[in-house]
Amino acid sequence: MKVLLFGGAGYIGTHVALAFLDRGDTVGIFDNLSSGLESNVSPKAKFYLGDILDRERVSEVLSEGWDVAVHLAAFKAAGESMIKPEKYSENNITGSLIMITECVKHGCKNIILSSSAATYGEPKYLPIDENHPTNPENYYGYTKLCIEENLAWYAKLKGINFAALRYFNAAGYDTTGRMTGLERNPANLIPVVMEAACGMRDHVAIFGDDYPTEDGTGVRDYVHVTDLADGHVKAADYLVKNNKSLIVNLGSESGLSVKQIVDASRRITGVDIKAVMSPRRAGDPAKLVATSAKAKEILGWEAKYSDLDTIISSTWNVYKMNMEKKN
Ligand code: UD1
């Protein structure tokens, strides 16, 4: 199968590329390197420097003929999207429409979207299934929902197939150490905790300890990127084989609190990571946990690497290695 990954040099895309390459597919990586790294691109994949807002470049690369396009080229900082919505409309929405319409033009009829649990917004019940109402709390989540809706229209009007994979909290690194690039300026909890463990920052701010959760801190469903990557391979096979679209959650189905993440990181790194209680961050729900029953039933997907220790230790190995390289 020939698979083109838009945004394939980023944190999640790199792991998705490895999963397709591991089973012998032909992989192209299209990335503008705004947050991705060329060093993340496997020598077995072909790299195309380009921006999804550049219609001519997108068209040129798609004209080479691809079976599946995976769309991971998006900004993803929920907090920033509330301050700079223009940045998110332009890249996430306009860029996606260029990419989707060029896929249609060049006969790439299977599109996999990196979607998000942020499409659901404040949970009305837990665990969240795919029938949960979509009511994003932040503009980032809205952009993902908007792309899903456009894919559904293009599926109806132009006969494409799409898979919207609603990730919960992506975390961890390839357990065999094949990805070594760190995310730049991370805002997510685990990389922030790792930076504190490495001395790259003084402390971790815990955003609220008065939530109605067991220990008062926010609870999330952390899913290992290698499991997410496997979900893309299974979704690609599903689209090609069944000629049908799907929307599925990809989550570990277990909730971990901020405190549990910090405590496990202290244990695994051996560093007494400093944590400072801070006010809640706007728009953060108390608890988000998925049910992935649909992914299991339809795709035969199951999380295998998403336990707390594998997530933290695989991330720590990469941070530690980068720290040692610098010293
Ligand atoms: C958010 C989005 C998610 C998206 C992800 C990508 C929502 C509801 N969720 O996840 O869909 O895919 O960003 O970036 O929009 N925390 C701290 N201190 C920190 C950082 C985080 O205490 O320095 C806490 C947060 O309050 C939260 C948990 O850690 O309880 C996880 O936060 P984070 O890693 O930022 O992810 P989400 O906000 O859950």
XYZ file of C-alpha atoms and ligand atoms in Angstrom:
366
model
C 0.000 0.000 0.000
C 1.247 3.555 -0.762
C 0.636 5.839 2.204
C 1.276 9.597 2.304
C 1.518 11.163 5.761
C 0.782 14.885 5.956
C 2.534 16.098 9.097
C 4.479 12.844 9.193
C 7.656 14.284 10.758
C 5.963 15.216 14.026
C 5.638 13.326 17.257
C 2.669 11.144 16.331
C 3.380 11.024 12.585
C 6.839 9.563 13.128
C 5.370 6.647 15.045
C 2.628 6.172 12.444
C 5.276 6.083 9.696
C 7.198 3.381 11.578
C 4.074 1.234 11.878
C 3.388 1.346 8.125
C 7.084 0.828 7.245
C 7.334 -2.126 9.646
C 4.884 -4.071 7.538
C 6.460 -3.109 4.253
C 4.203 -0.329 2.980
C 5.568 2.510 0.842
C 5.574 5.678 2.939
C 5.834 9.334 1.930
C 6.251 12.074 4.533
C 4.918 15.545 3.687
C 5.838 18.123 6.336
C 6.670 21.828 6.596
C 8.939 21.147 9.601
C 7.223 23.868 11.650
C 7.204 21.494 14.586
C 8.349 18.230 13.007
C 11.994 17.319 12.509
C 13.643 15.998 9.366
C 15.763 13.774 11.606
C 12.537 11.968 12.560
C 12.047 10.793 8.968
C 13.064 7.176 8.479
C 15.559 6.629 5.639
C 13.054 4.079 4.328
C 10.449 6.824 3.748
C 10.508 9.504 1.061
C 10.467 13.059 2.413
C 8.569 15.902 0.727
C 9.104 19.356 2.182
C 5.823 21.231 1.826
C 2.975 23.041 3.494
C -0.654 21.932 3.322
C -1.566 25.564 2.578
C 0.476 25.363 -0.650
C -2.073 23.849 -3.022
C 0.395 23.457 -5.877
C 2.865 21.508 -3.761
C 0.117 19.317 -2.268
C -1.172 18.635 -5.780
C 2.292 17.839 -7.126
C 2.981 15.254 -4.409
C -0.497 13.712 -4.596
C -0.135 13.355 -8.382
C 2.426 10.581 -7.705
C -0.563 8.351 -6.809
C -1.321 7.217 -3.245
C -3.764 4.681 -1.804
C -4.140 6.349 1.587
C -3.516 9.850 2.961
C -3.041 10.277 6.709
C -3.663 13.805 7.930
C -1.638 14.749 11.005
C -0.651 18.273 9.941
C -2.281 20.462 12.576
C -1.592 22.787 15.449
C -2.745 21.142 18.676
C -2.342 23.443 21.658
C -5.892 23.829 22.985
C -5.008 26.858 25.157
C -3.261 28.710 22.340
C -6.220 28.108 20.006
C -8.394 30.241 22.298
C -5.987 33.171 21.991
C -4.953 32.820 18.344
C -7.960 31.240 16.592
C -6.792 32.683 13.213
C -3.696 30.489 13.329
C -5.897 27.418 13.840
C -8.520 28.358 11.207
C -5.867 28.915 8.579
C -3.729 25.853 9.121
C -6.169 23.326 10.554
C -9.295 24.183 8.554
C -8.124 25.888 5.330
C -5.121 23.550 5.055
C -7.336 20.485 5.514
C -9.748 21.625 2.821
C -6.854 22.060 0.387
C -5.556 18.617 1.273
C -8.966 16.917 1.041
C -9.919 18.532 -2.274
C -6.534 17.656 -3.794
C -6.932 14.057 -2.596
C -10.280 13.957 -4.393
C -8.725 15.453 -7.548
C -5.897 12.910 -7.636
C -7.998 9.847 -6.777
C -6.545 9.251 -3.302
C -9.847 8.068 -1.931
C -8.926 6.943 1.588
C -8.191 9.615 4.196
C -7.316 9.038 7.843
C -7.685 12.025 10.141
C -5.906 12.556 13.448
C -8.948 13.683 15.348
C -9.288 14.273 19.052
C -11.277 13.696 22.206
C -11.415 17.501 22.263
C -14.326 17.180 19.788
C -16.536 15.979 22.684
C -15.970 18.868 25.096
C -17.082 18.624 28.722
C -18.179 15.002 29.226
C -21.856 14.348 29.895
C -21.092 10.758 30.903
C -18.067 8.482 31.253
C -16.518 6.548 29.666
C -16.992 8.542 26.463
C -18.192 6.561 23.462
C -18.529 7.777 19.872
C -22.238 8.582 20.356
C -21.392 11.162 23.000
C -22.509 14.623 21.795
C -19.763 16.705 20.183
C -19.546 20.134 21.760
C -15.898 21.279 21.770
C -14.822 23.543 24.639
C -11.887 25.004 22.752
C -11.292 26.232 19.202
C -8.708 23.514 18.535
C -11.377 20.862 19.206
C -13.780 22.730 16.930
C -11.245 22.658 14.057
C -11.021 18.862 14.359
C -14.808 18.519 14.377
C -15.057 20.832 11.371
C -12.572 18.674 9.412
C -14.516 15.525 10.369
C -17.723 17.138 9.094
C -16.101 18.134 5.817
C -14.765 14.633 5.355
C -18.288 13.295 5.900
C -19.624 15.682 3.209
C -16.880 14.732 0.753
C -17.558 11.063 1.468
C -21.190 11.635 0.529
C -20.576 13.910 -2.449
C -17.343 12.558 -3.909
C -17.233 8.934 -2.780
C -14.102 9.103 -0.607
C -13.724 6.996 2.559
C -12.474 8.514 5.772
C -11.480 7.336 9.231
C -11.607 9.934 11.999
C -9.479 8.607 14.849
C -10.377 10.447 18.022
C -7.221 10.204 20.090
C -7.349 10.669 23.810
C -4.038 11.802 25.377
C -1.206 10.634 23.141
C 1.893 9.781 25.164
C 5.059 7.627 25.239
C 7.777 6.922 22.659
C 8.693 3.939 20.486
C 9.826 1.325 23.010
C 12.686 0.169 20.757
C 14.209 3.666 20.741
C 13.780 4.418 17.044
C 12.400 7.886 17.616
C 14.716 10.221 19.446
C 13.506 13.726 18.510
C 11.893 15.713 21.309
C 8.889 17.967 20.869
C 9.828 21.632 20.959
C 8.067 23.862 23.522
C 5.691 21.166 24.750
C 2.576 22.149 26.691
C 1.311 18.647 27.484
C 1.737 17.191 30.938
C 4.161 14.300 30.376
C 6.799 16.174 28.324
C 6.587 19.024 30.854
C 7.217 16.556 33.687
C 10.153 15.082 31.740
C 11.638 18.536 31.151
C 11.443 19.161 34.897
C 13.166 15.811 35.532
C 15.981 16.811 33.130
C 16.455 20.239 34.688
C 15.215 21.931 31.495
C 12.640 23.665 33.682
C 12.456 24.243 37.405
C 9.143 22.562 38.178
C 5.818 21.207 36.965
C 2.754 23.308 37.695
C -0.170 21.114 38.713
C -3.204 22.825 37.243
C -5.732 22.420 40.075
C -6.021 20.010 42.982
C -9.658 20.689 43.807
C -11.318 18.675 41.032
C -13.963 16.104 41.988
C -11.492 13.245 41.377
C -9.903 10.831 43.822
C -6.813 12.941 44.530
C -8.232 16.269 43.340
C -6.091 16.514 40.176
C -7.230 16.108 36.546
C -7.706 12.604 35.197
C -6.941 11.680 31.571
C -6.832 8.629 29.358
C -3.200 8.334 28.208
C -2.726 6.180 25.134
C 0.709 5.137 23.899
C 1.670 6.481 20.444
C 2.676 3.019 19.261
C -0.887 1.890 19.993
C -2.210 4.948 18.142
C 0.080 4.127 15.215
C -1.306 0.590 15.062
C -4.805 2.108 14.961
C -3.850 3.961 11.743
C -2.608 0.799 10.048
C -5.792 -1.028 11.006
C -7.938 1.919 9.861
C -6.117 1.998 6.490
C -6.824 -1.701 5.959
C -10.445 -1.182 6.955
C -10.971 1.675 4.486
C -9.331 -0.118 1.583
C -11.116 -3.413 2.255
C -14.597 -2.199 3.158
C -14.877 0.992 1.120
C -16.675 2.533 4.132
C -15.955 5.390 6.539
C -15.680 5.273 10.320
C -15.284 7.410 13.424
C -13.592 5.734 16.404
C -12.066 6.580 19.762
C -8.539 5.429 20.469
C -7.970 5.420 24.212
C -6.542 3.136 26.878
C -9.846 3.063 28.812
C -8.071 3.853 32.072
C -7.834 7.173 33.857
C -4.624 8.518 35.404
C -4.408 11.657 37.511
C -1.776 14.388 37.248
C -0.484 13.295 40.670
C -0.197 9.664 39.532
C 1.826 10.788 36.498
C 4.154 12.922 38.632
C 4.607 10.168 41.262
C 5.336 7.482 38.635
C 7.786 9.843 36.915
C 9.629 10.403 40.203
C 9.841 6.644 40.762
C 10.976 5.814 37.202
C 13.436 8.692 36.724
C 14.792 8.619 40.283
C 14.560 12.424 40.274
C 12.623 14.265 42.961
C 10.668 16.310 40.414
C 9.403 19.542 41.917
C 5.630 20.033 41.569
C 3.902 23.293 42.419
C 0.154 23.520 43.033
C -1.289 26.096 40.638
C -4.740 27.354 39.654
C -6.881 25.362 37.241
C -6.245 25.905 33.522
C -9.295 27.312 31.716
C -11.284 24.764 29.728
C -9.818 21.666 31.423
C -12.465 19.053 32.310
C -11.966 17.109 35.552
C -11.929 13.701 33.938
C -11.795 12.267 30.415
C -11.797 8.536 29.846
C -12.677 6.665 26.659
C -14.339 3.468 25.824
C -12.556 1.949 22.827
C -15.073 -0.881 22.431
C -15.906 0.258 18.881
C -12.247 0.232 17.764
C -11.913 -3.220 19.239
C -15.037 -4.514 17.536
C -14.569 -2.906 14.115
C -10.789 -2.763 13.771
C -9.666 -5.474 16.180
C -7.581 -2.731 17.868
C -6.437 -2.920 21.452
C -3.998 -0.829 23.487
C -0.913 -2.910 24.293
C 1.659 -0.332 25.413
C -0.577 2.118 27.240
C 0.162 1.154 30.858
C 1.598 3.888 33.071
C 5.104 2.437 33.390
C 5.612 1.816 29.659
C 4.409 5.319 28.833
C 6.688 7.017 31.360
C 9.764 4.821 30.919
C 9.705 4.962 27.093
C 9.470 8.762 27.294
C 12.155 9.033 29.948
C 14.589 6.914 27.878
C 14.403 9.469 25.064
C 14.737 12.507 27.349
C 17.640 10.911 29.204
C 19.398 10.103 25.935
C 19.000 13.665 24.673
C 20.246 15.024 27.991
C 23.338 12.772 27.877
C 24.036 13.804 24.258
C 24.020 17.475 25.293
C 26.411 16.993 28.246
C -5.513 18.547 25.192
C -6.768 18.272 24.448
C -6.586 17.017 23.645
C -5.465 17.217 22.666
C -4.223 17.505 23.465
C -3.121 17.810 22.466
C -8.817 19.030 25.471
C -9.829 18.798 26.523
N -7.845 18.125 25.388
O -5.373 17.503 26.145
O -7.730 16.698 22.926
O -5.291 16.118 21.829
O -4.427 18.634 24.300
O -2.184 18.678 22.961
O -8.873 19.976 24.734
N -1.523 19.570 33.312
C -0.874 20.084 34.432
N 0.274 20.792 34.248
C 0.818 21.009 32.997
C 0.160 20.478 31.869
C -1.018 19.776 32.058
O -1.329 19.908 35.569
O 1.865 21.675 32.906
C -2.751 18.761 33.511
C -3.986 19.280 32.784
O -4.703 20.167 33.581
C -4.732 17.969 32.515
C -3.613 16.935 32.314
O -2.472 17.500 32.942
O -5.479 17.577 33.638
C -3.290 16.657 30.852
O -3.080 17.887 30.181
P -2.455 17.960 28.704
O -1.308 17.038 28.606
O -2.214 19.394 28.390
O -3.578 17.379 27.776
P -5.138 17.760 27.685
O -5.376 19.173 27.997
O -5.893 16.732 28.450
